[in-house]
Coordinates of C-alpha atoms and ligand atoms in Angstrom, one line a residue:
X1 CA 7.0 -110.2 -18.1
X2 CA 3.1 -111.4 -18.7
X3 CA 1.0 -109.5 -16.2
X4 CA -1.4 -111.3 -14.2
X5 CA -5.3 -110.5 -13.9
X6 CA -7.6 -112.8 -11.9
X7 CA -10.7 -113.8 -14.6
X8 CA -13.3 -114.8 -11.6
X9 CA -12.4 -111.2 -10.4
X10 CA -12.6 -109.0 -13.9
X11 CA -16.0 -110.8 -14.8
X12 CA -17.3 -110.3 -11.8
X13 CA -16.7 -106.6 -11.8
X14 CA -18.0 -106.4 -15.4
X15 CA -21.5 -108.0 -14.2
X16 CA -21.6 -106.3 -11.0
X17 CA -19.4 -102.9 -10.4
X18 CA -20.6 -99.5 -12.5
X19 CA -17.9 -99.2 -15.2
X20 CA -16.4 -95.8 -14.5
X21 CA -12.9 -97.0 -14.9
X22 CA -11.0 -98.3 -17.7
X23 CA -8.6 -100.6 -15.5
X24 CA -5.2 -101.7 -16.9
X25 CA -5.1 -105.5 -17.2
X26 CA -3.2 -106.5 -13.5
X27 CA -4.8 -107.3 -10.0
X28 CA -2.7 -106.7 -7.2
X29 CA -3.0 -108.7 -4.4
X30 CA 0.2 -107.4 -2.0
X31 CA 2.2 -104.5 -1.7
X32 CA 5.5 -104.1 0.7
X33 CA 7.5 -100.7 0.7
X34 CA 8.1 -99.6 -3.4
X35 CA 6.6 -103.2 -4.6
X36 CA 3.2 -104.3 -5.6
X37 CA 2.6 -107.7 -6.0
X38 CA -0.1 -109.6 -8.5
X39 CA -2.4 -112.3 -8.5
X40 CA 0.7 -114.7 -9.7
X41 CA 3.3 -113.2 -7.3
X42 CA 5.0 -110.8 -9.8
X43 CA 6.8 -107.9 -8.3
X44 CA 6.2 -104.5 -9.8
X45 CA 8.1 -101.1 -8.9
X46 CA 5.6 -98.7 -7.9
X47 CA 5.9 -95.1 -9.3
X48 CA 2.3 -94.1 -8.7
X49 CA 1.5 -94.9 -5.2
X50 CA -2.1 -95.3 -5.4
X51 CA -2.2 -91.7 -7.6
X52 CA -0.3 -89.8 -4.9
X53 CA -1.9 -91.6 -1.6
X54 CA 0.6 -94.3 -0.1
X55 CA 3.5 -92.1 0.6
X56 CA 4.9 -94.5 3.3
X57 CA 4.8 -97.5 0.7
X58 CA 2.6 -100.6 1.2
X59 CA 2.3 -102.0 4.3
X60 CA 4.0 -99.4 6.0
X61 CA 4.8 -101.3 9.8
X62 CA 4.3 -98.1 11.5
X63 CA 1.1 -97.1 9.7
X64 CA 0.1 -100.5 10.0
X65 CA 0.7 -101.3 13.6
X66 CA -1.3 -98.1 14.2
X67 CA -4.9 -98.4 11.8
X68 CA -5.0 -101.9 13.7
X69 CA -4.4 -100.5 17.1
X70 CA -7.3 -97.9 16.5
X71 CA -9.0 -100.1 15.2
X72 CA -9.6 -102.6 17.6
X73 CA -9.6 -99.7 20.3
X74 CA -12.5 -97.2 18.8
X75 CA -12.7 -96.4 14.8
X76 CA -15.7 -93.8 14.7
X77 CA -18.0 -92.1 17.0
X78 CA -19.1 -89.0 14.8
X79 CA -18.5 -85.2 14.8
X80 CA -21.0 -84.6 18.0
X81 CA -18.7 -85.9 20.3
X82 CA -15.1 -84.8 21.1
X83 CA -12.1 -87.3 20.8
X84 CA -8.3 -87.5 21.2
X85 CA -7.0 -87.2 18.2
X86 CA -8.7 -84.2 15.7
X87 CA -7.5 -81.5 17.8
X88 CA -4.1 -82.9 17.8
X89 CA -4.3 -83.4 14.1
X90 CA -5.4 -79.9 13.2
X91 CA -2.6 -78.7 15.2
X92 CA 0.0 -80.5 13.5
X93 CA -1.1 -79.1 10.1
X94 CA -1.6 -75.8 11.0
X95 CA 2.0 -75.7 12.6
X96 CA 3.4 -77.5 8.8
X97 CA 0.9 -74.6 6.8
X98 CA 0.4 -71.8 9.0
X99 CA -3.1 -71.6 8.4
X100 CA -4.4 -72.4 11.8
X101 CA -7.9 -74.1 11.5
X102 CA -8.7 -77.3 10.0
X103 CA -12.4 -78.8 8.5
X104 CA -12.0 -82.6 8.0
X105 CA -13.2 -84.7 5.4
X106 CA -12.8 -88.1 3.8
X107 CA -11.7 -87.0 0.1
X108 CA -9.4 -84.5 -2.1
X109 CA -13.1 -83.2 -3.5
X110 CA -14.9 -83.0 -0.6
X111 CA -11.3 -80.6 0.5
X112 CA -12.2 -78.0 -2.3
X113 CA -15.8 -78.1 -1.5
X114 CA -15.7 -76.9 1.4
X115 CA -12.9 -74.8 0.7
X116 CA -15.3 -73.2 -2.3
X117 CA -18.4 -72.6 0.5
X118 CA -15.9 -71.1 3.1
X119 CA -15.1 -68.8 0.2
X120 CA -18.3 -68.0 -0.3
X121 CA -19.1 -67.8 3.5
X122 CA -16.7 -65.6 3.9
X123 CA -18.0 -63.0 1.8
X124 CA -21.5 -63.5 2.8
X125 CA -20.8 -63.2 6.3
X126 CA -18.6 -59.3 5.5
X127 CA -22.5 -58.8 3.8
X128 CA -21.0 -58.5 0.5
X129 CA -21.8 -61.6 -1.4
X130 CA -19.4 -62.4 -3.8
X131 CA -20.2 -65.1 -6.2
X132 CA -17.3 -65.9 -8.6
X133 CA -14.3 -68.1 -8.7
X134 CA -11.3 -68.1 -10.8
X135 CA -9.7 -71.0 -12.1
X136 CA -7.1 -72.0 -14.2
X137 CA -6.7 -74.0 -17.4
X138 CA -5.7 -77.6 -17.3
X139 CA -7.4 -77.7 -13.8
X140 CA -8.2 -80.5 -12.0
X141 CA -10.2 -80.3 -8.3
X142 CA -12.0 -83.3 -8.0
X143 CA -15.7 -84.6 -9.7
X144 CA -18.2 -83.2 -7.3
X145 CA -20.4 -80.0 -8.5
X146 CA -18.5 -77.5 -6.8
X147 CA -14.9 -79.2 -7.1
X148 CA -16.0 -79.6 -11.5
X149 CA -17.5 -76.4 -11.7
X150 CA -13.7 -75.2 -11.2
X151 CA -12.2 -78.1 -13.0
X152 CA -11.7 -77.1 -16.7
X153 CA -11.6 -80.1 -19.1
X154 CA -14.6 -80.7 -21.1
X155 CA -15.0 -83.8 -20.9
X156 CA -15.3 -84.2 -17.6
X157 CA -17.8 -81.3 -17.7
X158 CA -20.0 -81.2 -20.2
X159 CA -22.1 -84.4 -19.6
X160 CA -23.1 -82.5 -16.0
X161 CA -24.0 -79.3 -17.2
X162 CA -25.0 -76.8 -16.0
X163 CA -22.2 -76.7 -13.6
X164 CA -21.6 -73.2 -11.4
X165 CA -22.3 -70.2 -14.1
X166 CA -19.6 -68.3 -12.4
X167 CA -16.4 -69.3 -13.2
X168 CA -13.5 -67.9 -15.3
X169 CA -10.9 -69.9 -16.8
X170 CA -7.3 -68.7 -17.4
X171 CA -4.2 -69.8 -19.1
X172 CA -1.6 -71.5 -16.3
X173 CA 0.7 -69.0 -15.7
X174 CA -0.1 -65.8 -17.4
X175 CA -0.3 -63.1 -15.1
X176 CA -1.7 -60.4 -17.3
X177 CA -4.7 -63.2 -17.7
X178 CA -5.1 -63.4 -14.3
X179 CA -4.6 -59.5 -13.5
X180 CA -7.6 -58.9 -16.0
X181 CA -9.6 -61.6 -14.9
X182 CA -9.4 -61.1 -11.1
X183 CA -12.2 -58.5 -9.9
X184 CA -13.7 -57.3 -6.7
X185 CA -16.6 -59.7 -7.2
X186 CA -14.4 -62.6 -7.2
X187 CA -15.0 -64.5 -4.1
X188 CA -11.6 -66.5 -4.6
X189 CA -8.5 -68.0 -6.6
X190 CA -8.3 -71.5 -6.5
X191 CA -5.1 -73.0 -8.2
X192 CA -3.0 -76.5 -7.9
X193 CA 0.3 -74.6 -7.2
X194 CA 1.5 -78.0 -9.0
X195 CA -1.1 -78.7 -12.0
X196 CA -1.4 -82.8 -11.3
X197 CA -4.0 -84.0 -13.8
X198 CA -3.2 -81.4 -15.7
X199 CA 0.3 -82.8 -16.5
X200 CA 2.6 -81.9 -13.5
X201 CA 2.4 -78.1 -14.4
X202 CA 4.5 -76.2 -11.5
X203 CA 3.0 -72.7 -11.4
X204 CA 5.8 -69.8 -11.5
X205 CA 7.4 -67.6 -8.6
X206 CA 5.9 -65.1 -11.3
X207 CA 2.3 -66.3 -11.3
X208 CA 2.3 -67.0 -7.4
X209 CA 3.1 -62.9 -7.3
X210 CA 0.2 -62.2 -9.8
X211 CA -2.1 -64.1 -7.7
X212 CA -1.1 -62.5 -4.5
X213 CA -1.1 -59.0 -6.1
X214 CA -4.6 -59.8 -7.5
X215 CA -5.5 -61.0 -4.0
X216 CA -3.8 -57.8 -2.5
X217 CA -5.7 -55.3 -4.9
X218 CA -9.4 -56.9 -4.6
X219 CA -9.9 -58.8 -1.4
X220 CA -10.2 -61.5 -3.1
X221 CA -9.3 -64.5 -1.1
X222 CA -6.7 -67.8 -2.1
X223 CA -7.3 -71.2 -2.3
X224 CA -4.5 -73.7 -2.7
X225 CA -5.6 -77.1 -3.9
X226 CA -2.6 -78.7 -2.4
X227 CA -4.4 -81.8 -2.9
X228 CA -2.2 -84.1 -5.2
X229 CA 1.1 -81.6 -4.3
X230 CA 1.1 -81.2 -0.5
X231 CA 2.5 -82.7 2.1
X232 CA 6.0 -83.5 1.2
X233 CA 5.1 -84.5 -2.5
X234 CA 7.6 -81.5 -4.1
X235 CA 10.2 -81.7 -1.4
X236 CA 8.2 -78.9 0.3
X237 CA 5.8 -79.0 2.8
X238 CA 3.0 -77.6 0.4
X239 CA 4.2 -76.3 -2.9
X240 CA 2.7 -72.8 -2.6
X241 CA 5.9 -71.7 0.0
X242 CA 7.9 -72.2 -3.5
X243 CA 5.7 -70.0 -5.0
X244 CA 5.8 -67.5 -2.2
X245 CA 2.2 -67.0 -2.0
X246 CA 0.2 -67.2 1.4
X247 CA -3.0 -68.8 0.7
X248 CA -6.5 -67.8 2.6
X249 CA -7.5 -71.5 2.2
X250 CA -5.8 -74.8 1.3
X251 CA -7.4 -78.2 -0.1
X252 CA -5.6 -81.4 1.4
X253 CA -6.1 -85.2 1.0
X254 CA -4.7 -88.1 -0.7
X255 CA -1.5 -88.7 1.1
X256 CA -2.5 -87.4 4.3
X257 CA -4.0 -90.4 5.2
X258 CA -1.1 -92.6 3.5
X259 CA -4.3 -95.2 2.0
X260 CA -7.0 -94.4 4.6
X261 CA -9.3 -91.8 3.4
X262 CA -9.0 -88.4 4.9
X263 CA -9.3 -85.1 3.3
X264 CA -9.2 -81.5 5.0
X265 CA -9.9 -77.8 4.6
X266 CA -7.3 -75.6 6.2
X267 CA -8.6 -72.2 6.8
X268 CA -6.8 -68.5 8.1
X269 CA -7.8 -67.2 11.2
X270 CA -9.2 -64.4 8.9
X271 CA -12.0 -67.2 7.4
X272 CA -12.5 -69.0 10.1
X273 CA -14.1 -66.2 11.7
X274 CA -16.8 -65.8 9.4
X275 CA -17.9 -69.7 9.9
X276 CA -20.6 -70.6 12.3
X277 CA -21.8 -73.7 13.7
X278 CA -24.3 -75.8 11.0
X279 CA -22.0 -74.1 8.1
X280 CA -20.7 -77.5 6.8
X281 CA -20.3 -81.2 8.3
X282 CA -19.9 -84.5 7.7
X283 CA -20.7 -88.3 9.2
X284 CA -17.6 -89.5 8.6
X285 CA -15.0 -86.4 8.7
X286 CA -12.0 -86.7 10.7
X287 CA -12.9 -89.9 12.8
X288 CA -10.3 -91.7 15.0
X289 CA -9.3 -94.2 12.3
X290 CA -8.5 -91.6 9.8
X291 CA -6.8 -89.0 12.3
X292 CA -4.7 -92.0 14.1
X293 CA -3.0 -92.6 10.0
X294 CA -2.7 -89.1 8.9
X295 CA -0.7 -88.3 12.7
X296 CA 1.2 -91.3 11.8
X297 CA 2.1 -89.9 8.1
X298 CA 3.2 -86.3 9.6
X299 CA 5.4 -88.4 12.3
X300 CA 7.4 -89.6 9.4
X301 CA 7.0 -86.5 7.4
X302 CA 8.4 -84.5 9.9
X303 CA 9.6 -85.9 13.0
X304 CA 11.0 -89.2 10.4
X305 CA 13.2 -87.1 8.0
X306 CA 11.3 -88.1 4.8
X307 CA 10.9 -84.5 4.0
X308 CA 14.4 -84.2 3.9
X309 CA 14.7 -87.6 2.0
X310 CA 12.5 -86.6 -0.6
X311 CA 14.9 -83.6 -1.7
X312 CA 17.8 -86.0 -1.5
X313 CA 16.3 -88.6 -3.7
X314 CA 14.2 -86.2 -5.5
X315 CA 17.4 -84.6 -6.5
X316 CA 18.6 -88.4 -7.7
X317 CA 15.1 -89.0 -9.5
X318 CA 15.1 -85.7 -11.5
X319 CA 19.0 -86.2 -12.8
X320 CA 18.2 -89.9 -13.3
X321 CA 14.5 -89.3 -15.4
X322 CA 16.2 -86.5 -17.6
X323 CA 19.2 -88.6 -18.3
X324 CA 16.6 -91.4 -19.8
X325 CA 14.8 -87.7 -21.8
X326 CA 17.9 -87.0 -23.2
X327 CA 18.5 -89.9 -24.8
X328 CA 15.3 -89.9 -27.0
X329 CA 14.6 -85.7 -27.8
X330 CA 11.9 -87.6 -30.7
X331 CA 10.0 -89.0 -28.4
X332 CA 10.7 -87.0 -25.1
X333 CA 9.2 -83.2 -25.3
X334 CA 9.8 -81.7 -21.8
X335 CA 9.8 -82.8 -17.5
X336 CA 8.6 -81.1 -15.5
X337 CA 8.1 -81.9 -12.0
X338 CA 9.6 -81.0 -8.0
X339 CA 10.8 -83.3 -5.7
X340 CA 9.2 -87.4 -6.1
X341 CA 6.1 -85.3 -8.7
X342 CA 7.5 -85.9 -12.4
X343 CA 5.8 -85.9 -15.7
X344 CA 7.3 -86.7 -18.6
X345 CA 5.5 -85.1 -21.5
X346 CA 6.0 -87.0 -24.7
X347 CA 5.8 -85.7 -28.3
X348 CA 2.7 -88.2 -28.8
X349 CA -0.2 -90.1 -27.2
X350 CA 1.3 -91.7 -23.7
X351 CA -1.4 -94.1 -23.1
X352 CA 0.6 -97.0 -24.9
X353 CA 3.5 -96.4 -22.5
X354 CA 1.5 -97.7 -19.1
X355 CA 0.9 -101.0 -20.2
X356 CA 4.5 -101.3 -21.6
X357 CA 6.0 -100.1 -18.2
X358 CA 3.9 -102.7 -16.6
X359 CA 4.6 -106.1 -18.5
X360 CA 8.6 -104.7 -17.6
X361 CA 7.3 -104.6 -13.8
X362 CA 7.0 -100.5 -13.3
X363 CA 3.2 -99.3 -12.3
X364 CA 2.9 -95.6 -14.3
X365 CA 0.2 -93.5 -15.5
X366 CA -1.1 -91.5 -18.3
X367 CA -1.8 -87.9 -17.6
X368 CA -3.5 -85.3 -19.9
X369 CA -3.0 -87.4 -23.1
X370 CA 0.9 -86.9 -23.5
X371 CA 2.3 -87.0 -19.8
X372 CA 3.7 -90.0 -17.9
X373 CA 3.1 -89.3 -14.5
X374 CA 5.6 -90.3 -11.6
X375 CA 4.3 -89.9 -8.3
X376 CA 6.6 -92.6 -6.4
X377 CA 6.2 -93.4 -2.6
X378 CA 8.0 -91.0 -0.6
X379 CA 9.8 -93.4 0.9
X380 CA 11.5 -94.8 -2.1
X381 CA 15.4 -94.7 -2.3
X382 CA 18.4 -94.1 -4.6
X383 CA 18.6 -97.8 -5.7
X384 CA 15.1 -98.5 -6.0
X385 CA 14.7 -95.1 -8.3
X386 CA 17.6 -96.5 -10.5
X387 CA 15.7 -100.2 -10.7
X388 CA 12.4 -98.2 -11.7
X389 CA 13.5 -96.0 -13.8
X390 CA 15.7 -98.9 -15.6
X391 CA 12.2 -100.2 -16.3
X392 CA 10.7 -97.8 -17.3
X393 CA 13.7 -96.8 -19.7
X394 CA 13.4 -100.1 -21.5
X395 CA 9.3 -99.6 -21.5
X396 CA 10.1 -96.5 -23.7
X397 CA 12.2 -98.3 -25.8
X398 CA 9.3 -100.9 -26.3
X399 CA 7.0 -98.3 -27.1
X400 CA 9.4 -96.1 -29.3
X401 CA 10.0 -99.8 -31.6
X402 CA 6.9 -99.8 -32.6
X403 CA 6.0 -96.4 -32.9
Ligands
PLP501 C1 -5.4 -81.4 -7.3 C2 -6.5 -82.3 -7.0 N1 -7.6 -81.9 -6.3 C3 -8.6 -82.6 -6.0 C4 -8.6 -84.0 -6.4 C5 -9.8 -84.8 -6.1 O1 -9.4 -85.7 -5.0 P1 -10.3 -87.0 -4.8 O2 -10.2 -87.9 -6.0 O3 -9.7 -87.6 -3.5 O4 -11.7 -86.6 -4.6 C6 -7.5 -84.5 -7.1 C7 -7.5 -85.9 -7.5 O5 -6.8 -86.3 -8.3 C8 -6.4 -83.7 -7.4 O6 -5.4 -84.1 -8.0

């Protein structure tokens, strides 16, 4: 299939927009449920959704129907005034979390920001600032100065140095690490209980008890970035009940607002009373337009069944992906992944593997050099996961021929 990029559009981008992304050669012009559609009208299965933001598909009719209502009936009016809808949307989360306070924001960074200067907050307010954070390997929590300063690949790093000087880094999932790392002048834990960027990394039952035990033994406090793996993404509401760990602090965004941008900070009881008035804000944060989609998303999440959908065809999509791993152990090294949150880590260099998947009409991506990542709409079914993965079966067949 020859993929379809619009010239007038890629040279004006080149003259005009600040090249900070390597784009694969395709503009899409349409999308409707698990199908994108380019500049030519070619269909595409999509098994990215945006990176992990249009869990209800592409022109979701629900989701739709409502960003136009709010739309034409009040989009923004600012965090000075009270509206309908924030309350209504904090309470929703806090009953799907259990942390009962929410901070809203427009991005997955600007969702571990804050949750990094609650943390800090916190401890300034008991009048025993604590300064540190611990952090884990093969992190990922967003490009901002706070969110980098915990996000551990160099190369996102170094060209912004000096970054926050007090950070540790440990290896994913070794507790002893951890144990020895953890002190009582750590301020807070902040861990993906699913490493995303990082190559769809699930953290252990084993880890999630070091990190509570650490938390237990030195105060220090929890914070789940949830950002990429929350809300439904691992066939659990937020991955860290797998892990059995109760988190102080949890970073949300990306799907919440299924493609409008909304990000949020969910906070204990316990925080929430160290926080004052003037602590943190935002213009945007939480505005009618964003709230109106992300209570839409948790309709369907919750009150829609898709939670219980994604285990069903989660279950489907795991048996399905490791059928098409077992057929090629050269190529194929491990998957790893919960619920509709798959990577596929190959022996070798994956980046040859997204454009493949695309001229066979299946939108992937590259993760952490070797990984595939799948991070379908939620909403996707049994037949559409067998036409995908079909596609992308023959894609590593292309890329395996002339390996
Ligand atoms: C776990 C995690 N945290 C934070 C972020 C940053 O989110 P955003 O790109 O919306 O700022 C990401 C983005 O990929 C992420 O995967």
């Amino acid at each position: 299939m020859t993929m379809v990029m619009d010239d007038v559009v890629v040279a004006r981008e080149a003259r005009h927009v600040l090249q900070t992304y390597r784009r694969q050669p395709v503009t899409f012009v349409r999308g409707q449920g698990v199908r994108l559609y380019d500049a030519a009208g070619r269909e595409y299965l999509d098994l990215l959704s945006g990176i992990g933001v249009a869990a209800l598909g592409h022109a979701h009719p629900g989701l739709t129907r409502a960003v136009a209502d709010q739309a034409a009936t009040l989009i923004h009016t600012s965090n000075l005034f009270f509206h309908p809808l924030q309350g209504e949307l904090a309470e929703r989360l806090a009953n799907l979390s259990g942390l009962p306070r929410a901070f809203f924001c427009n991005s997955g960074t600007e969702a571990v920001e804050a949750c990094l200067k609650f943390a800090r907050r916190y401890w300034y307010t008991k009048g025993e600032p604590r300064q540190e954070f611990v952090a884990l390997d093969e992190s990922f929590h967003g490009r901002t100065f706070g969110s980098l300063s915990v996000t551990s690949d160099e190369h996102y790093r170094t060209p912004f140095e000096p970054l926050l000087q007090t950070v540790t880094f440990v290896k994913t999932n070794d507790a002893r690490a951890l144990a020895r790392a953890v002190s009582t002048k750590t301020a807070a834990i902040i861990a993906e209980p699913v490493l995303g960027e990082g190559g769809i990394r699930p953290l252990t039952p084993a880890f999630g008890a070091a990190i509570a035990e650490a938390c237990a033994k030195t105060g220090a406090l929890f914070i789940a970035d949830e950002v990429q793996s929350g809300l439904g993404r691992t066939g659990y509401p937020f991955y860290f009940k797998a892990l059995g760990v109760h988190p102080h602090l949890v970073a949300v965004g990306k799907a919440l607002g299924g493609g409008v941008p909304v990000g949020a900070a969910l906070v204990s009881q316990e925080v929430a009373d160290t926080i004052s008035f003037g602590d943190h804000g935002t213009t945007y944060g939480g505005n009618l337009l964003a709230c109106r989609a992300a209570l839409c998303v948790l309709d369907e999440l919750i009150g829609g069944g898709l939670l219980a959908h994604i285990g069903r065809v989660g279950r489907h999509f795991e048996q399905t992906l490791r059928a098409i791993a077992a057929k090629r152990p050269a190529l194929v090294k491990e998957v790893r992944g919960a619920g509709l949150m798959w990577g596929l880590e190959l022996t070798r260099d994956a980046a040859p593997v997204v454009p493949a998947a695309l001229a066979r009409g299946v939108v992937v991506n590259r993760t952490a050099e070797t990984v595939v990542r799948l991070l379908p709409p939620l909403i996707i079914t049994e037949p559409d996961v067998d036409e995908a993965l079909a596609r992308l079966d023959a894609a590593l067949d292309d890329v395996g021929a002339v390996a």
